């Protein structure tokens, strides 16, 4: 026990003496938070660029109704500006109301309003679900009026002025903050993987610097050394997770309703998986340059496949199936479930799967270390 | 008590045979030298003695205990100075020594005193609070030694502790090694500098290609390769010197006269030095210079292997 604390103390000391380690630790918290603040934090409104090619009553009403929701801010664009403004982020999304929109509505087959967006499917979905509802109403009115323009407008005006119609049927809170928090926790997950690897990699750094040789010339057991590295890693991981969640919840006030603790559990489970993976990478690497390359080659692509940077449903179906074998997917999935109001009982499977990954990685790592110990090249 | 006993030890790394039937016996209180060129197997032998490396065949006993059965006891009583400096560049000199010493169970006041003593011993007391990243090569080497001795091991193993440092630091290290020995530690000292080994070791093994090719005190080793003694005598003029007369002196095997220098080779066991000097004095020939050639370990190595110790 004494030895365990001794080596843990030494490992932490080594960690905090190196500026690079502290910078990585701070970055892993700051960058996701910045992402959260800058991407969605500024104004709560989505800026929607609009091109109205129809210029009919219903098209301009549709545009007005967007503004009335106070979820959107409408910016009128010229047609040739659209791609430029969207790609430069001047607007979050743009919609194009096609010519003969009114006519088609009256005919009972409203054309889809085209939506241009690069911010990711979430913004688009948000807007689209709103527009769909609106257009659906128009469609129903047109059916009810049997395509008769006069009747249609009679009913339409009634509908518009009724107290109910002002209610906007917005899917309230699967809204922006939830999406943004999930994405920024995604970034955090990636950083967490790099920082757990960084600490596991201390083992190879000690091998490289030969202090490893000296440590094992002492009566210390290899097991104690490895366990102490694991614990230091776990403590720092838990600290990072607690810190970022506290920041999001208490400082930014972007609460996860009552589910902060559930998210904490999910992230800690993922943290353990990540430590297991790091230890496995280190066990299979003969040198620090090898492990550095290997970790980058593993972490970055799996984050892509695991839905860390973008939602999984944007990927082809085969890749989505591959993601079942990627721990990040289960973490993100659990976070999304909790964001949508789920509780621990909805995500306990995810946690079990994450811990199973962790166990597998750790066992493989131990197996590798045991065999190289037998071959005598562990030192 | 034999501190170390290696019996017919074989160690392979794949196809490389690093130790080939090595036998070593090291007595308590010795400074035992392991001399050999690069790749001879010195570090491998040491790592096995420290319990850091498995071996394929043979038996190894340290402090009369089998290394396979009681590695912990053995490890506890060994201090190793690794060939490559093994210290934390970011921890202070004090923290380095303290961490390694505490792995051997030292704590509290005892730890503090031992650490201070070790730093004092290698002359780094005034650098205790500085980090080795800012040290010179020689200072790092000295700290490397301090980390090995704070727990006062019975056996200190030094694997090429003087590689790549200036002569002053080297002398300091050689002196420290002798002092450490005087304070009661048995020492194994590896090197490929024969001068060092000659200067401090009580007994020496010469290794090459994983084999111990010769073993003994320095005198025993040198006498192995030669049974003759050579004296060079430089005189003003060789007039009046008769080769036959010189050859007539007892023990003299050969006489060679070149310019003003006479090379006289005699049998080693015959003490004829006085007689030779007397010959010149009796002839009234002043001796300008006199040089006695004793074969060194370099010669021994050269003779045994046909190669130089270092290229
Ligand atoms: N871990 C290893 N894997 C493979 N081969 C090794 C390993 N360690 C040593 N060897 C080989 O074993 C032989 C003996 O090496 P060793 O390090 O014991 O030599 P040495 O006498 O200490 O040499 P040096 O003076 O260069 O330190 C060499 O041929 C070396 O290449
Ligand atoms: Mg060596």
XYZ file of C-alpha atoms and ligand atoms in Angstrom:
722
model
C 0.000 0.000 0.000
C 2.759 2.387 0.985
C 4.561 1.633 -2.270
C 1.375 2.265 -4.231
C 0.970 5.754 -2.780
C 4.667 6.378 -3.166
C 4.638 5.664 -6.874
C 1.332 7.483 -7.356
C 2.844 10.503 -5.659
C 5.855 10.324 -7.899
C 3.781 9.909 -11.054
C 1.619 12.914 -10.175
C 4.719 14.932 -9.409
C 6.140 14.030 -12.807
C 2.828 14.986 -14.385
C 2.639 18.419 -12.855
C 6.308 19.239 -13.383
C 5.894 19.137 -17.145
C 4.220 22.208 -18.581
C 3.059 20.240 -21.605
C 0.956 17.947 -19.429
C -0.756 20.801 -17.668
C -1.440 22.525 -20.966
C -3.030 19.380 -22.356
C -5.137 19.088 -19.204
C -6.344 22.679 -19.473
C -6.951 22.403 -23.207
C -9.065 19.320 -22.752
C -11.425 21.423 -20.668
C -11.117 24.814 -22.324
C -11.465 23.839 -25.972
C -14.796 22.013 -25.619
C -16.080 24.928 -23.562
C -14.948 27.432 -26.146
C -16.597 25.354 -28.787
C -19.767 25.433 -26.764
C -19.604 29.170 -26.189
C -18.701 30.237 -29.669
C -20.745 27.914 -31.769
C -24.032 28.355 -30.060
C -23.384 30.503 -27.104
C -23.569 34.030 -28.542
C -27.161 34.667 -29.511
C -29.739 32.070 -28.850
C -31.346 32.864 -32.218
C -30.516 31.014 -35.361
C -29.857 33.372 -38.219
C -31.817 32.257 -41.231
C -31.037 33.572 -44.655
C -34.167 33.749 -46.795
C -34.785 33.946 -50.518
C -38.377 34.329 -51.472
C -38.849 33.568 -55.153
C -42.583 33.314 -54.837
C -43.398 36.621 -53.178
C -46.964 35.533 -52.504
C -49.035 36.137 -49.425
C -48.365 32.778 -47.928
C -44.666 32.886 -48.604
C -44.225 36.211 -46.877
C -46.455 35.030 -44.050
C -44.277 31.996 -43.681
C -41.255 34.230 -43.374
C -42.968 36.490 -40.871
C -43.964 33.546 -38.781
C -40.326 32.507 -38.576
C -39.443 35.822 -37.049
C -42.334 35.744 -34.648
C -41.065 32.592 -33.009
C -38.103 34.585 -31.678
C -36.058 31.450 -32.260
C -35.009 32.734 -35.648
C -33.617 35.907 -37.016
C -34.437 36.397 -40.675
C -31.898 37.884 -43.082
C -32.990 38.459 -46.677
C -30.440 37.310 -49.214
C -29.904 37.494 -52.933
C -29.704 34.208 -54.695
C -26.014 34.404 -55.547
C -25.066 35.277 -51.980
C -26.485 32.201 -50.460
C -23.552 29.803 -50.513
C -21.116 32.467 -49.520
C -23.111 33.609 -46.497
C -23.786 30.107 -45.315
C -20.225 28.921 -45.705
C -18.859 31.997 -43.985
C -21.235 31.489 -41.136
C -23.015 34.811 -41.597
C -26.205 32.822 -41.393
C -26.687 29.434 -39.782
C -28.989 28.151 -42.445
C -30.699 29.471 -45.483
C -34.057 28.611 -46.965
C -35.208 29.083 -50.502
C -38.916 29.360 -51.157
C -39.389 28.218 -54.731
C -41.327 29.983 -57.466
C -44.976 28.987 -57.733
C -44.975 27.960 -54.135
C -48.462 29.329 -53.577
C -49.710 27.691 -56.728
C -48.376 24.305 -55.749
C -49.806 24.629 -52.261
C -53.180 25.300 -53.769
C -52.779 22.311 -56.037
C -52.240 20.258 -52.944
C -48.621 19.341 -53.516
C -46.488 21.908 -51.744
C -42.929 21.789 -52.925
C -40.359 21.245 -50.310
C -38.724 24.409 -49.234
C -35.059 23.991 -49.954
C -32.743 24.334 -46.979
C -29.065 25.092 -47.251
C -26.968 24.552 -44.179
C -23.484 23.607 -43.257
C -23.676 23.782 -39.556
C -24.608 20.207 -39.302
C -27.806 18.406 -39.599
C -29.051 19.575 -36.226
C -29.713 23.168 -37.281
C -31.331 21.970 -40.426
C -33.514 19.493 -38.647
C -34.607 22.117 -36.212
C -35.622 24.478 -38.963
C -37.065 21.774 -41.128
C -39.293 20.420 -38.431
C -40.656 23.906 -37.960
C -41.264 24.479 -41.653
C -42.792 21.063 -42.117
C -45.407 21.830 -39.559
C -46.194 25.104 -41.203
C -46.403 23.702 -44.680
C -48.441 20.834 -43.422
C -51.026 23.293 -42.186
C -51.079 24.998 -45.569
C -51.472 21.669 -47.235
C -54.395 20.737 -45.035
C -56.057 24.069 -45.690
C -55.655 23.614 -49.395
C -57.172 20.161 -49.213
C -60.047 21.519 -47.210
C -60.624 24.233 -49.783
C -60.435 21.798 -52.709
C -57.862 23.983 -54.445
C -60.132 26.978 -54.539
C -58.022 30.045 -53.998
C -60.770 32.192 -52.562
C -61.829 29.551 -50.076
C -58.290 28.809 -49.216
C -57.538 32.389 -48.288
C -60.723 32.683 -46.316
C -59.753 29.743 -44.229
C -56.163 30.800 -44.147
C -57.017 34.197 -42.688
C -59.212 32.571 -40.114
C -56.418 30.261 -39.184
C -53.884 33.057 -39.069
C -55.934 35.202 -36.756
C -57.085 32.482 -34.454
C -55.445 32.527 -31.051
C -54.078 29.013 -31.586
C -52.204 29.707 -34.730
C -49.819 32.044 -33.005
C -48.576 29.183 -30.979
C -45.480 27.930 -32.566
C -45.082 24.251 -32.521
C -41.428 24.149 -31.945
C -39.807 21.036 -30.704
C -38.668 22.972 -27.735
C -35.746 21.496 -26.078
C -34.169 18.932 -28.180
C -33.117 22.375 -29.292
C -29.842 24.047 -29.645
C -28.249 23.863 -26.240
C -28.712 20.142 -25.931
C -27.205 19.586 -29.333
C -24.362 21.951 -28.611
C -23.580 20.368 -25.279
C -23.508 16.912 -26.799
C -21.098 18.076 -29.498
C -18.840 19.831 -27.042
C -18.826 16.780 -24.778
C -17.864 14.898 -27.925
C -14.802 17.090 -28.266
C -14.139 16.614 -24.597
C -14.255 12.853 -25.097
C -11.576 13.101 -27.729
C -9.355 15.217 -25.517
C -9.973 12.869 -22.647
C -8.649 10.041 -24.786
C -5.502 11.971 -25.580
C -4.911 12.910 -21.986
C -5.462 9.405 -20.610
C -3.055 8.144 -23.235
C -0.560 10.791 -22.217
C -0.509 9.460 -18.675
C -0.359 5.782 -19.636
C 2.477 6.711 -21.935
C 4.494 7.732 -18.866
C 5.330 4.037 -18.659
C 7.087 4.134 -22.008
C 8.669 7.470 -21.224
C 10.151 5.888 -18.101
C 11.361 2.989 -20.198
C 12.962 5.414 -22.609
C 14.565 7.429 -19.818
C 15.682 4.213 -18.086
C 14.122 5.119 -14.746
C 11.985 2.067 -15.413
C 15.125 -0.065 -15.215
C 15.997 1.456 -11.886
C 12.490 1.101 -10.503
C 12.404 -2.606 -11.270
C 15.860 -3.142 -9.869
C 14.186 -2.181 -6.573
C 11.910 -4.602 -4.730
C 8.820 -2.861 -6.160
C 6.454 -5.206 -7.970
C 5.596 -4.394 -11.598
C 1.934 -4.793 -10.673
C 2.131 -2.009 -8.085
C 3.708 0.269 -10.633
C 1.039 -0.381 -13.264
C -1.819 -0.023 -10.800
C -0.468 3.267 -9.542
C -0.288 4.601 -13.078
C -3.904 3.529 -13.583
C -5.070 5.290 -10.433
C -3.310 8.537 -11.175
C -4.887 8.434 -14.598
C -8.325 7.766 -13.122
C -8.058 10.547 -10.575
C -7.065 13.113 -13.185
C -9.799 11.893 -15.514
C -12.485 12.191 -12.865
C -11.206 15.633 -12.029
C -11.458 16.752 -15.653
C -14.956 15.365 -16.022
C -16.179 16.913 -12.789
C -14.664 20.213 -13.736
C -16.173 20.479 -17.202
C -19.619 19.360 -16.019
C -19.538 21.806 -13.141
C -18.575 24.550 -15.520
C -21.353 23.767 -17.960
C -23.950 23.388 -15.236
C -23.112 26.128 -12.790
C -21.293 28.762 -14.773
C -22.876 28.521 -18.195
C -26.158 27.432 -16.684
C -26.714 25.037 -19.537
C -27.976 22.404 -17.190
C -28.743 18.851 -18.087
C -31.918 19.323 -16.103
C -31.421 16.913 -13.219
C -29.178 14.561 -15.126
C -25.720 16.024 -14.527
C -24.792 13.148 -12.272
C -25.948 10.605 -14.855
C -23.782 12.267 -17.448
C -20.924 12.201 -14.953
C -21.310 8.449 -14.541
C -21.373 7.909 -18.275
C -18.258 9.990 -18.774
C -16.377 8.294 -15.948
C -17.226 4.904 -17.432
C -15.934 6.134 -20.719
C -12.846 7.496 -18.947
C -12.102 4.023 -17.593
C -12.501 2.572 -21.081
C -10.154 5.173 -22.421
C -7.543 4.415 -19.749
C -7.855 0.717 -20.594
C -7.332 1.449 -24.264
C -4.325 3.646 -23.476
C -2.752 0.941 -21.331
C -3.278 -1.558 -24.109
C -1.649 0.744 -26.663
C 1.286 1.227 -24.322
C 1.602 -2.502 -23.638
C 1.806 -3.254 -27.334
C 4.235 -0.449 -28.167
C 7.991 -0.931 -28.028
C 8.769 2.786 -27.868
C 7.244 6.195 -27.272
C 7.368 7.163 -30.934
C 5.531 3.964 -31.780
C 2.882 4.509 -29.119
C 2.398 8.158 -30.091
C 1.742 7.203 -33.681
C -0.436 4.270 -32.741
C -2.559 6.327 -30.375
C -3.180 9.021 -32.971
C -4.017 6.382 -35.552
C -6.514 4.827 -33.180
C -8.046 7.798 -31.396
C -8.794 10.150 -34.278
C -10.493 7.724 -36.686
C -12.485 6.013 -33.942
C -13.723 9.401 -32.799
C -14.917 10.056 -36.341
C -16.586 6.686 -36.610
C -17.966 6.893 -33.110
C -19.985 10.030 -33.766
C -17.855 12.342 -31.693
C -17.606 15.126 -34.256
C -20.881 14.713 -36.099
C -24.083 12.757 -35.602
C -23.912 9.121 -36.553
C -26.972 9.276 -38.816
C -24.973 11.387 -41.248
C -22.786 8.389 -42.011
C -23.475 5.536 -44.416
C -25.256 2.642 -42.838
C -22.347 0.199 -43.002
C -20.186 2.643 -41.086
C -22.962 3.119 -38.577
C -22.889 -0.599 -37.965
C -19.110 -0.511 -37.497
C -19.588 2.113 -34.822
C -21.143 -0.488 -32.557
C -17.602 -1.668 -31.941
C -16.401 1.759 -30.944
C -16.669 2.840 -27.304
C -17.164 6.513 -28.122
C -20.447 5.681 -29.814
C -21.856 4.225 -26.624
C -20.817 7.236 -24.605
C -22.293 9.750 -27.052
C -25.397 7.641 -27.392
C -25.860 7.629 -23.632
C -25.347 11.372 -23.409
C -27.939 11.935 -26.133
C -30.407 9.683 -24.369
C -29.953 11.578 -21.139
C -30.281 14.903 -22.966
C -33.615 13.769 -24.319
C -34.835 13.185 -20.824
C -33.644 9.648 -20.254
C -32.330 8.489 -16.930
C -29.834 5.925 -15.685
C -32.228 3.097 -16.418
C -32.103 4.089 -20.083
C -28.347 4.094 -20.277
C -27.210 1.345 -17.941
C -26.624 -0.899 -20.965
C -24.327 1.739 -22.416
C -22.383 1.854 -19.174
C -22.087 -1.923 -19.062
C -20.873 -1.990 -22.643
C -18.295 0.714 -21.884
C -17.002 -1.165 -18.866
C -16.858 -4.366 -20.900
C -14.684 -2.565 -23.434
C -12.487 -1.351 -20.576
C -12.099 -4.850 -19.177
C -11.225 -6.289 -22.576
C -8.571 -3.672 -23.220
C -7.038 -4.066 -19.792
C -6.942 -7.860 -20.016
C -5.308 -7.726 -23.436
C -2.747 -5.266 -22.086
C -1.991 -7.442 -19.069
C -1.686 -10.502 -21.283
C 0.829 -8.728 -23.480
C 2.848 -7.494 -20.523
C 2.871 -10.951 -18.949
C 4.178 -12.577 -22.097
C 6.902 -9.994 -22.564
C 7.837 -10.376 -18.909
C 8.317 -14.068 -19.537
C 10.433 -13.309 -22.569
C 12.422 -10.999 -20.342
C 12.033 -7.944 -22.514
C 9.580 -6.072 -20.318
C 12.467 -3.970 -19.102
C 30.708 -15.390 1.879
C 30.479 -15.329 -1.878
C 28.459 -12.267 -2.772
C 27.757 -13.451 -6.298
C 27.976 -16.864 -7.868
C 27.070 -17.403 -11.490
C 27.256 -20.979 -12.649
C 27.229 -21.889 -16.323
C 24.785 -19.153 -17.157
C 23.475 -18.966 -20.688
C 21.364 -16.095 -21.952
C 20.069 -15.742 -25.473
C 18.290 -12.879 -27.183
C 16.804 -14.626 -30.172
C 19.794 -15.770 -32.159
C 22.260 -13.655 -30.234
C 23.964 -15.496 -27.441
C 24.662 -12.752 -24.946
C 26.082 -14.955 -22.186
C 27.756 -18.204 -23.080
C 28.399 -20.437 -20.072
C 29.456 -17.651 -17.795
C 30.937 -18.467 -14.417
C 31.669 -15.751 -11.909
C 32.531 -15.779 -8.227
C 32.712 -12.537 -6.353
C 33.875 -12.344 -2.757
C 32.577 -9.992 -0.133
C 34.571 -6.770 0.061
C 35.962 -6.872 -3.445
C 35.929 -4.283 -6.161
C 35.319 -6.669 -8.965
C 35.984 -5.507 -12.507
C 34.148 -6.693 -15.592
C 36.193 -5.646 -18.557
C 35.122 -6.148 -22.113
C 34.399 -4.458 -25.408
C 30.961 -3.343 -26.606
C 28.504 -6.173 -26.738
C 30.625 -8.462 -24.574
C 27.682 -9.187 -22.291
C 28.579 -7.084 -19.272
C 25.217 -5.350 -18.944
C 23.418 -8.613 -19.556
C 25.354 -10.288 -16.738
C 24.599 -7.393 -14.422
C 20.901 -7.311 -15.259
C 20.710 -10.991 -14.388
C 22.449 -10.458 -11.069
C 19.936 -7.686 -10.288
C 17.019 -9.953 -11.073
C 15.945 -7.807 -14.014
C 16.469 -10.403 -16.681
C 15.618 -14.059 -16.959
C 18.250 -16.449 -18.197
C 18.039 -19.654 -20.158
C 20.319 -21.961 -18.225
C 22.555 -22.132 -15.204
C 22.243 -20.941 -11.629
C 22.730 -17.562 -10.059
C 23.205 -16.978 -6.352
C 23.483 -13.559 -4.805
C 24.202 -13.289 -1.049
C 24.017 -17.094 -1.136
C 20.377 -16.940 -2.177
C 18.972 -18.251 -5.410
C 17.901 -15.382 -7.615
C 14.936 -17.277 -8.970
C 13.648 -18.025 -5.474
C 14.373 -14.933 -3.438
C 14.601 -12.020 -5.850
C 13.112 -9.574 -3.368
C 15.708 -10.073 -0.684
C 18.427 -9.788 -3.283
C 16.995 -6.691 -4.920
C 16.654 -4.988 -1.582
C 20.362 -5.283 -0.940
C 21.684 -4.263 -4.320
C 22.236 -0.759 -5.573
C 22.550 -0.380 -9.297
C 24.178 2.422 -11.253
C 22.785 1.748 -14.729
C 24.891 2.244 -17.808
C 22.426 4.804 -19.145
C 21.772 7.618 -16.726
C 18.451 6.734 -15.120
C 17.079 9.781 -13.368
C 14.040 12.035 -13.697
C 15.072 15.198 -15.512
C 12.143 17.152 -14.068
C 12.567 16.219 -10.428
C 15.216 17.861 -8.287
C 18.362 15.954 -7.388
C 17.000 15.548 -3.877
C 13.630 14.257 -5.072
C 15.331 11.787 -7.392
C 17.429 10.214 -4.673
C 14.550 10.332 -2.187
C 12.128 8.553 -4.515
C 14.465 5.705 -5.365
C 15.606 5.315 -1.771
C 12.023 5.180 -0.557
C 11.334 2.275 -2.912
C 13.730 0.360 -0.660
C 11.653 1.183 2.400
C 13.451 4.216 3.728
C 11.259 6.917 5.213
C 11.110 9.913 7.506
C 14.262 11.110 9.164
C 16.290 8.141 8.043
C 15.350 8.841 4.443
C 16.266 12.484 4.720
C 19.638 11.741 6.258
C 20.473 9.050 3.720
C 19.559 11.274 0.817
C 21.674 14.101 2.146
C 24.543 11.736 2.789
C 24.384 10.330 -0.742
C 24.325 13.746 -2.356
C 27.207 14.783 -0.152
C 29.054 11.643 -1.133
C 28.904 12.414 -4.855
C 29.518 16.116 -4.275
C 26.086 17.364 -5.278
C 24.888 18.781 -1.961
C 24.770 22.309 -3.308
C 22.698 21.154 -6.300
C 20.098 19.300 -4.241
C 17.273 21.638 -5.214
C 18.123 21.858 -8.888
C 16.735 19.690 -11.664
C 19.068 17.390 -13.608
C 17.798 18.743 -16.927
C 20.156 21.613 -16.222
C 23.077 19.411 -15.120
C 26.249 18.668 -17.024
C 26.910 15.092 -18.143
C 29.284 14.515 -15.260
C 26.802 15.808 -12.693
C 24.110 13.543 -14.084
C 26.474 10.590 -13.795
C 27.148 11.494 -10.183
C 23.460 11.790 -9.406
C 23.019 8.427 -11.106
C 25.379 7.030 -8.482
C 23.725 8.846 -5.592
C 20.391 7.253 -6.509
C 21.955 3.818 -6.162
C 23.569 4.149 -2.762
C 21.157 5.980 -0.481
C 19.700 2.722 0.825
C 23.214 1.519 1.743
C 23.261 -1.641 -0.315
C 25.645 -4.464 0.454
C 26.417 -4.796 -3.214
C 26.804 -1.808 -5.522
C 26.891 -2.518 -9.233
C 28.294 0.169 -11.461
C 27.784 -0.300 -15.162
C 30.230 1.915 -17.015
C 29.697 4.822 -14.645
C 32.242 7.063 -16.334
C 31.182 6.940 -19.965
C 31.493 10.245 -21.744
C 32.606 12.527 -18.948
C 35.585 14.769 -18.270
C 38.677 13.440 -16.474
C 37.915 15.378 -13.319
C 34.466 13.911 -12.846
C 35.916 10.536 -13.716
C 38.511 10.770 -10.986
C 35.837 11.858 -8.570
C 33.804 8.790 -9.448
C 36.770 6.451 -9.144
C 37.606 7.913 -5.753
C 33.987 7.590 -4.630
C 33.938 3.985 -5.707
C 36.971 3.216 -3.589
C 35.510 5.044 -0.613
C 32.246 3.212 -0.991
C 34.175 -0.023 -0.914
C 36.074 1.058 2.169
C 32.748 1.815 3.837
C 31.812 -1.823 3.423
C 30.084 -2.325 0.086
C 31.170 -4.963 -2.342
C 31.425 -3.468 -5.790
C 31.048 -4.749 -9.318
C 32.511 -2.311 -11.769
C 32.196 -2.694 -15.517
C 34.129 -0.728 -18.015
C 35.913 -0.885 -21.277
C 38.561 1.457 -19.991
C 41.290 -0.815 -18.743
C 43.024 2.048 -16.908
C 40.023 2.415 -14.619
C 39.729 -1.238 -13.924
C 43.454 -1.482 -13.315
C 43.341 1.451 -10.962
C 40.627 0.316 -8.596
C 39.725 -3.342 -9.024
C 40.931 -6.095 -6.789
C 39.929 -8.777 -9.242
C 38.943 -8.712 -12.863
C 37.076 -10.795 -15.387
C 37.708 -10.143 -19.023
C 34.669 -10.817 -21.166
C 34.295 -11.117 -24.879
C 31.424 -12.372 -27.013
C 29.490 -13.505 -23.967
C 32.347 -15.542 -22.562
C 34.647 -14.929 -19.630
C 37.994 -15.368 -21.310
C 40.211 -14.667 -18.319
C 39.840 -14.057 -14.618
C 42.114 -13.065 -11.760
C 44.024 -10.216 -10.153
C 45.715 -7.784 -12.452
C 49.074 -9.486 -11.862
C 47.652 -12.911 -12.522
C 46.115 -11.698 -15.749
C 49.249 -10.036 -17.045
C 51.421 -12.975 -16.179
C 49.038 -15.139 -18.150
C 50.064 -13.551 -21.399
C 53.753 -13.184 -20.751
C 56.427 -14.805 -18.689
C 59.050 -12.228 -19.555
C 59.959 -8.787 -18.365
C 61.344 -6.146 -20.676
C 63.682 -3.274 -19.746
C 64.673 -0.467 -22.072
C 67.938 1.243 -21.178
C 69.064 4.377 -22.942
C 72.752 5.288 -22.774
C 75.027 7.907 -24.277
C 77.135 5.661 -26.369
C 76.990 1.963 -26.957
C 80.735 1.706 -27.266
C 82.143 -0.933 -24.975
C 78.947 -2.880 -24.619
C 79.094 -6.504 -25.480
C 75.874 -8.296 -26.228
C 77.334 -11.607 -25.058
C 78.194 -10.177 -21.676
C 74.665 -8.934 -21.208
C 73.255 -12.258 -22.285
C 75.511 -13.843 -19.702
C 73.569 -12.209 -16.878
C 71.316 -14.782 -15.300
C 67.753 -14.793 -16.554
C 68.405 -12.688 -19.626
C 66.830 -14.233 -22.679
C 67.417 -11.677 -25.376
C 69.289 -8.471 -25.979
C 68.570 -6.040 -28.760
C 70.629 -2.955 -29.438
C 69.161 -0.195 -31.528
C 70.750 3.238 -31.767
C 71.464 4.144 -28.173
C 68.750 2.028 -26.630
C 69.232 -1.476 -25.373
C 66.192 -3.741 -24.967
C 66.791 -6.530 -22.494
C 64.230 -9.283 -22.106
C 64.484 -11.510 -19.061
C 62.522 -14.287 -17.493
C 59.985 -12.854 -15.132
C 60.650 -14.989 -12.093
C 64.362 -14.193 -12.095
C 65.133 -11.030 -10.164
C 68.062 -9.767 -12.211
C 67.379 -6.072 -12.238
C 70.292 -5.284 -9.868
C 72.698 -7.302 -11.979
C 71.773 -5.453 -15.131
C 72.205 -2.049 -13.543
C 75.448 -3.194 -11.983
C 76.781 -4.177 -15.398
C 76.473 -0.598 -16.689
C 77.873 0.939 -13.533
C 80.870 -1.339 -13.540
C 81.587 -0.297 -17.141
C 81.198 3.320 -16.159
C 78.492 3.885 -18.681
C 75.985 6.525 -17.531
C 72.348 5.547 -17.905
C 70.266 8.306 -19.401
C 66.900 6.740 -19.191
C 65.373 3.523 -18.017
C 61.983 2.111 -18.747
C 60.409 -1.079 -17.539
C 57.623 -2.438 -19.702
C 54.908 -4.220 -17.806
C 52.152 -5.633 -19.988
C 48.806 -3.981 -19.251
C 45.313 -5.358 -19.564
C 45.130 -3.952 -23.048
C 47.989 -6.246 -23.981
C 46.257 -9.086 -22.225
C 43.094 -8.511 -24.189
C 45.024 -8.098 -27.399
C 46.925 -11.297 -26.798
C 43.865 -13.312 -25.880
C 41.579 -12.128 -28.656
C 43.838 -10.640 -31.273
C 41.730 -7.484 -31.087
C 41.952 -4.192 -29.298
C 39.567 -3.426 -26.458
C 38.348 -0.322 -28.217
C 38.681 0.724 -31.817
N 17.168 -6.592 -25.060
C 17.997 -7.139 -25.968
N 17.481 -7.689 -27.081
C 18.294 -8.252 -27.997
N 19.621 -8.316 -27.895
C 20.205 -7.798 -26.799
C 19.417 -7.168 -25.791
N 20.260 -6.728 -24.820
C 21.493 -7.072 -25.228
N 21.484 -7.710 -26.404
C 22.643 -8.246 -27.131
O 23.400 -9.009 -26.220
C 24.779 -8.792 -26.417
C 25.425 -8.339 -25.116
O 24.953 -7.041 -24.811
P 25.362 -6.248 -23.493
O 24.513 -5.034 -23.438
O 25.299 -7.149 -22.334
O 26.864 -5.854 -23.797
P 27.839 -4.915 -22.945
O 29.027 -5.718 -22.641
O 27.117 -4.313 -21.804
O 28.223 -3.835 -24.030
P 28.456 -2.246 -23.848
O 29.865 -2.066 -23.455
O 28.199 -1.732 -25.226
O 27.485 -1.769 -22.855
C 24.903 -7.796 -27.541
O 25.182 -8.496 -28.720
C 23.553 -7.153 -27.617
O 23.272 -6.806 -28.941
Mg 26.640 -2.473 -21.257
